[in-house]
mmCIF file with all atom_site columns, C-alpha atoms in Angstrom:
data_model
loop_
_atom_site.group_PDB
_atom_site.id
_atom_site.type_symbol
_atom_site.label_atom_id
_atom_site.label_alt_id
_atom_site.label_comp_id
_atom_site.label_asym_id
_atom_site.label_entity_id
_atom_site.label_seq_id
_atom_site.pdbx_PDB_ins_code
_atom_site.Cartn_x
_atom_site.Cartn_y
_atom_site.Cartn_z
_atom_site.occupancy
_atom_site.B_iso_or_equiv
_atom_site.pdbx_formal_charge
_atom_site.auth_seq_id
_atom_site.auth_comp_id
_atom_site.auth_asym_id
_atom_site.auth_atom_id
_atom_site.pdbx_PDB_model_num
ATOM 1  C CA . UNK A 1 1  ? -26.569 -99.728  -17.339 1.00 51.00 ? 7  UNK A CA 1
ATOM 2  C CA . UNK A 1 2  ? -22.682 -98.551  -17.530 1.00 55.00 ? 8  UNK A CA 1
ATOM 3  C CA . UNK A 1 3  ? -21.562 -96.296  -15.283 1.00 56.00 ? 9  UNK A CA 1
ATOM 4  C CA . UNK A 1 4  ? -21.749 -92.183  -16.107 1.00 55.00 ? 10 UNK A CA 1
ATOM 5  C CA . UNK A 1 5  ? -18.791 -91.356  -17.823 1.00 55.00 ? 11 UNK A CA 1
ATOM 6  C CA . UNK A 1 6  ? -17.147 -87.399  -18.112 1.00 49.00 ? 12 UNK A CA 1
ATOM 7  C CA . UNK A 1 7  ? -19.135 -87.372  -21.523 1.00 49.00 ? 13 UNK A CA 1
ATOM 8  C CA . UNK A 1 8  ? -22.433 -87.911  -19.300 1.00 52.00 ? 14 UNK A CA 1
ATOM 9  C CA . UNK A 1 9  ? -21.268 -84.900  -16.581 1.00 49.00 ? 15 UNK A CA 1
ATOM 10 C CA . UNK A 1 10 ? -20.203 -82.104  -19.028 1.00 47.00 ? 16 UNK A CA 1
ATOM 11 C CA . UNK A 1 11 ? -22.188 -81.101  -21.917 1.00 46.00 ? 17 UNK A CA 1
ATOM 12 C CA . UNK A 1 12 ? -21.114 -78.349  -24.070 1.00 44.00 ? 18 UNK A CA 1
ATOM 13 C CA . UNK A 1 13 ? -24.032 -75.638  -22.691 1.00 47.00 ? 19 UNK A CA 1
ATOM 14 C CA . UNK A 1 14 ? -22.271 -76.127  -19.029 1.00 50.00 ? 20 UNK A CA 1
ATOM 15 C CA . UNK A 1 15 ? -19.383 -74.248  -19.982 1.00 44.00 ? 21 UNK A CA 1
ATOM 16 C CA . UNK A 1 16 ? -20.327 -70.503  -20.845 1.00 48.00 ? 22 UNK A CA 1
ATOM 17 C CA . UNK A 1 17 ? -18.880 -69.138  -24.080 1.00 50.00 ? 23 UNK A CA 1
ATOM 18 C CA . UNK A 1 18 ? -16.153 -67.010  -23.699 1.00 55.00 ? 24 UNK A CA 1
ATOM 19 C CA . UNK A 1 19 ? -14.511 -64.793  -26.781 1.00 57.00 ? 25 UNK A CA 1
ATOM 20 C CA . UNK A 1 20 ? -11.196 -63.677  -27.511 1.00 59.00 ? 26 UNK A CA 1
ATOM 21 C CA . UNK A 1 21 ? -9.473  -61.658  -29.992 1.00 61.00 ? 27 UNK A CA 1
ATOM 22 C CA . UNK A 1 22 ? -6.809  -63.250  -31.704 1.00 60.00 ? 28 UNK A CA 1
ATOM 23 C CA . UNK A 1 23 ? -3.330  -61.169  -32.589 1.00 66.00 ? 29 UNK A CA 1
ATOM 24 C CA . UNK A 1 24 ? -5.163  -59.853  -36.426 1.00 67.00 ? 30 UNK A CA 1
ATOM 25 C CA . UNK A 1 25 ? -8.568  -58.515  -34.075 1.00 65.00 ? 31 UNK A CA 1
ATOM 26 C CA . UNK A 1 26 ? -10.763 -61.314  -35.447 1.00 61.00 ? 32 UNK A CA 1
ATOM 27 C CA . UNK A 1 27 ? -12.915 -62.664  -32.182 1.00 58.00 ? 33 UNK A CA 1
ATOM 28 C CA . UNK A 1 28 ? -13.067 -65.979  -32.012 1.00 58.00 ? 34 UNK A CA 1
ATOM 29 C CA . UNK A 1 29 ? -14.797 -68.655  -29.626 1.00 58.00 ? 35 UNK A CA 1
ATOM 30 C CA . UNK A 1 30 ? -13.334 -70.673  -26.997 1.00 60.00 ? 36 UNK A CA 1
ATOM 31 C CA . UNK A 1 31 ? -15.887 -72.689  -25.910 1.00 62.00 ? 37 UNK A CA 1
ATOM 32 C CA . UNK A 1 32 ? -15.546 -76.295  -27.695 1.00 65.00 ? 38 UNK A CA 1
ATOM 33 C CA . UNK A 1 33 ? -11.889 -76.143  -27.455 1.00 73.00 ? 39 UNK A CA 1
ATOM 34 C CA . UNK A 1 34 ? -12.056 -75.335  -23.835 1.00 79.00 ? 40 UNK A CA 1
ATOM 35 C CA . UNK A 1 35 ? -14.357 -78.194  -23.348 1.00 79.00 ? 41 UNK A CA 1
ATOM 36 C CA . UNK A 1 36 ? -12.409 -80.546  -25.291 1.00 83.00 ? 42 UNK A CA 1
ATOM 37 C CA . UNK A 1 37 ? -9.488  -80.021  -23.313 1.00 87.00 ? 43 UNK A CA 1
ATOM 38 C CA . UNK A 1 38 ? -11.278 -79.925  -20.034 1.00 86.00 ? 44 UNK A CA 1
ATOM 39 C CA . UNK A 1 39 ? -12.228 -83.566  -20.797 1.00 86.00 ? 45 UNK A CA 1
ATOM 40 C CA . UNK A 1 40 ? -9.710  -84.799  -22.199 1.00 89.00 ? 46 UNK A CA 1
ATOM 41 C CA . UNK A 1 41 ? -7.785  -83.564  -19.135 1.00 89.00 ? 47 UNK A CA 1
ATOM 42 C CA . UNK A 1 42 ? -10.344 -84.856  -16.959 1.00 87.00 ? 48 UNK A CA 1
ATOM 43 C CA . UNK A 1 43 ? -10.170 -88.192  -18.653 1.00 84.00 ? 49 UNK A CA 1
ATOM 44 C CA . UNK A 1 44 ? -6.856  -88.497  -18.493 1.00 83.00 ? 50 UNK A CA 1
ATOM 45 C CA . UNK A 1 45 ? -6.890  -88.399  -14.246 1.00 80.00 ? 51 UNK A CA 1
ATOM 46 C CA . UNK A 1 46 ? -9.640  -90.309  -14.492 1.00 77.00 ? 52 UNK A CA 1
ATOM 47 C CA . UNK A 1 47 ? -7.343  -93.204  -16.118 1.00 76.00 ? 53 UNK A CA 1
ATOM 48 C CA . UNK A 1 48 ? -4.753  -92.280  -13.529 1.00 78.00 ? 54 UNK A CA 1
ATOM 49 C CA . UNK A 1 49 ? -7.416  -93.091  -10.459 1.00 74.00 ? 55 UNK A CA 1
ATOM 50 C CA . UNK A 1 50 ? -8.954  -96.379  -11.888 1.00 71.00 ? 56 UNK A CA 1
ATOM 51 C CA . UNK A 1 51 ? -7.028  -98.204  -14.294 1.00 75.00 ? 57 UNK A CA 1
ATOM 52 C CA . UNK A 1 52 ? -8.803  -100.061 -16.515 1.00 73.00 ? 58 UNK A CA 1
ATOM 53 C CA . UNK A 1 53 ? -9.285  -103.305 -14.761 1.00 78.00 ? 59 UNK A CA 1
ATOM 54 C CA . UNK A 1 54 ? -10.807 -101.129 -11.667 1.00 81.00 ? 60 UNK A CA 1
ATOM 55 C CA . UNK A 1 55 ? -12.986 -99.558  -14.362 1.00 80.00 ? 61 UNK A CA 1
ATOM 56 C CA . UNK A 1 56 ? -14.238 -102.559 -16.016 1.00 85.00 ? 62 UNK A CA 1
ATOM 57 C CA . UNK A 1 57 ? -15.094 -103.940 -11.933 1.00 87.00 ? 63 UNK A CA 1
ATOM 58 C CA . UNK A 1 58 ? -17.107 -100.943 -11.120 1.00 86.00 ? 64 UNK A CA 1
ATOM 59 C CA . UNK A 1 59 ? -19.581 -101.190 -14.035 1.00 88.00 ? 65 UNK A CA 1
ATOM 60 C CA . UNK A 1 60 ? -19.897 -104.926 -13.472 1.00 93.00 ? 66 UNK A CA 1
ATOM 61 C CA . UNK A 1 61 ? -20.945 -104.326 -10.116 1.00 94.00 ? 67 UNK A CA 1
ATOM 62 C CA . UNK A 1 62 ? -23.672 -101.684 -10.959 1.00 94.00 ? 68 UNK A CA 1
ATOM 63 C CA . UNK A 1 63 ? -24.408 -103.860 -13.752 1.00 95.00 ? 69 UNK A CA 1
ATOM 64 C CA . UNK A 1 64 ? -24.995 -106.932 -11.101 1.00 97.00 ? 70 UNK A CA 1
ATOM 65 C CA . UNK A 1 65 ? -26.286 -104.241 -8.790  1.00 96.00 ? 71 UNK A CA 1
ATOM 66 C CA . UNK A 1 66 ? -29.831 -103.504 -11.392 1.00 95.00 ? 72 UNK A CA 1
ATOM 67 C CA . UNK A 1 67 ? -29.668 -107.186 -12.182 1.00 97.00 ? 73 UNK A CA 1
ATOM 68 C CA . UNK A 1 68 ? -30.692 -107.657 -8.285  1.00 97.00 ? 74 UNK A CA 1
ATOM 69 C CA . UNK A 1 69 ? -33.281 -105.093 -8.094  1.00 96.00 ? 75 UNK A CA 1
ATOM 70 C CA . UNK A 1 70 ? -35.051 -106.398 -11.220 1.00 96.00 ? 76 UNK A CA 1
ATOM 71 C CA . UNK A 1 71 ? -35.016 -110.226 -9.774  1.00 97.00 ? 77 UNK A CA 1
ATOM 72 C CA . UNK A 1 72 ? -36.237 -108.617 -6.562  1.00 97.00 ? 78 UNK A CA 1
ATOM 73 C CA . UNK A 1 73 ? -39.476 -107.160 -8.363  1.00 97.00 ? 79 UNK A CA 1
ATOM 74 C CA . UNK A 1 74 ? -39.788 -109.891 -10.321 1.00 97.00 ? 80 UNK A CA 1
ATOM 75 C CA . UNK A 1 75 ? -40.085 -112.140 -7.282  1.00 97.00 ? 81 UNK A CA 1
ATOM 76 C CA . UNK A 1 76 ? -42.363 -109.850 -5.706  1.00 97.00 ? 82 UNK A CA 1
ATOM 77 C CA . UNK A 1 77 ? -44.295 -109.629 -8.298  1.00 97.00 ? 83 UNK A CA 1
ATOM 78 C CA . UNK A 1 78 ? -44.674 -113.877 -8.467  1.00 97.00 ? 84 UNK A CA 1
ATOM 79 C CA . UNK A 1 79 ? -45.180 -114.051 -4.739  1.00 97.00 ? 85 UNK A CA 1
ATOM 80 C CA . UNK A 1 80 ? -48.429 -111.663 -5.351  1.00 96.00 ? 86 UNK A CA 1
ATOM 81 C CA . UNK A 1 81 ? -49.787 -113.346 -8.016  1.00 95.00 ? 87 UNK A CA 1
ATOM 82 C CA . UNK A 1 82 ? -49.296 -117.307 -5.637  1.00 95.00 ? 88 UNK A CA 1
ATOM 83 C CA . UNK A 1 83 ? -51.124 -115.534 -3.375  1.00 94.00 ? 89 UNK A CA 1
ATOM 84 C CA . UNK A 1 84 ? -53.484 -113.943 -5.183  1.00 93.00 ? 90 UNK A CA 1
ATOM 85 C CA . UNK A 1 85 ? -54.324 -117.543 -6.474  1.00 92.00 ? 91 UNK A CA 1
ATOM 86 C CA . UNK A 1 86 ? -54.419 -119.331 -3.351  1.00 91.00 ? 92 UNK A CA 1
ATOM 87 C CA . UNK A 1 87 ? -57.152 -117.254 -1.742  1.00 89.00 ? 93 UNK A CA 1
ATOM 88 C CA . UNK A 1 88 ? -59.108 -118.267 -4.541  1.00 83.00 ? 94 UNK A CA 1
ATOM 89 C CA . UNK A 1 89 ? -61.909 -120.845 -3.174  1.00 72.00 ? 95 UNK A CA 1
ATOM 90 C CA . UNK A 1 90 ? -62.060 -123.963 -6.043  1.00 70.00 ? 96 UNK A CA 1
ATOM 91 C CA . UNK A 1 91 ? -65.972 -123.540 -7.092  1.00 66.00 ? 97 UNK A CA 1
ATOM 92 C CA . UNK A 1 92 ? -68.802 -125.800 -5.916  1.00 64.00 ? 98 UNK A CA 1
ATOM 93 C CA . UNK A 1 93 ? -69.472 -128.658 -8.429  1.00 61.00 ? 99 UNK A CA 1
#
């Protein structure tokens, strides 16, 4: 499972719609272009912080990370059933 990106934290119904009149009186919306830009800028210092390698190491980590925890239950989940079958008495012939 990859790592949440900006696209994952802001959705379009997080930022409230806001309405402007343009120079002719026509209203018109702000909201996706506001968005747009508020990723894109958001993106952008993202890039800045972790450069692509760093990136790429961080979601191969969580990646190894849920890899673990499934061999963990998986084990479990063996050791249960061995043990469940060893109690088991062999029956009387």
């Amino acid at each position: 499972m990859a790592a949440p990106t900006v696209h994952d934290v802001a959705t379009a119904h997080d930022v409230p719609l806001t309405e402007r009149t343009d120079d002719d009186g026509h209203v018109t919306s702000r909201r996706g272009t506001d968005l747009r830009t508020t990723l894109r800028a958001l993106e952008g210092f993202e890039s800045l912080l972790m450069r692509r390698g760093q990136l790429t190491a961080r979601r191969n980590a969580w990646t190894a990370v849920l890899e673990d925890r499934r061999r963990a239950v998986a084990r479990t989940e063996a050791q249960r059933v061995l043990e469940a079958a060893a109690e088991r008495r062999p029956a009387a012939t």
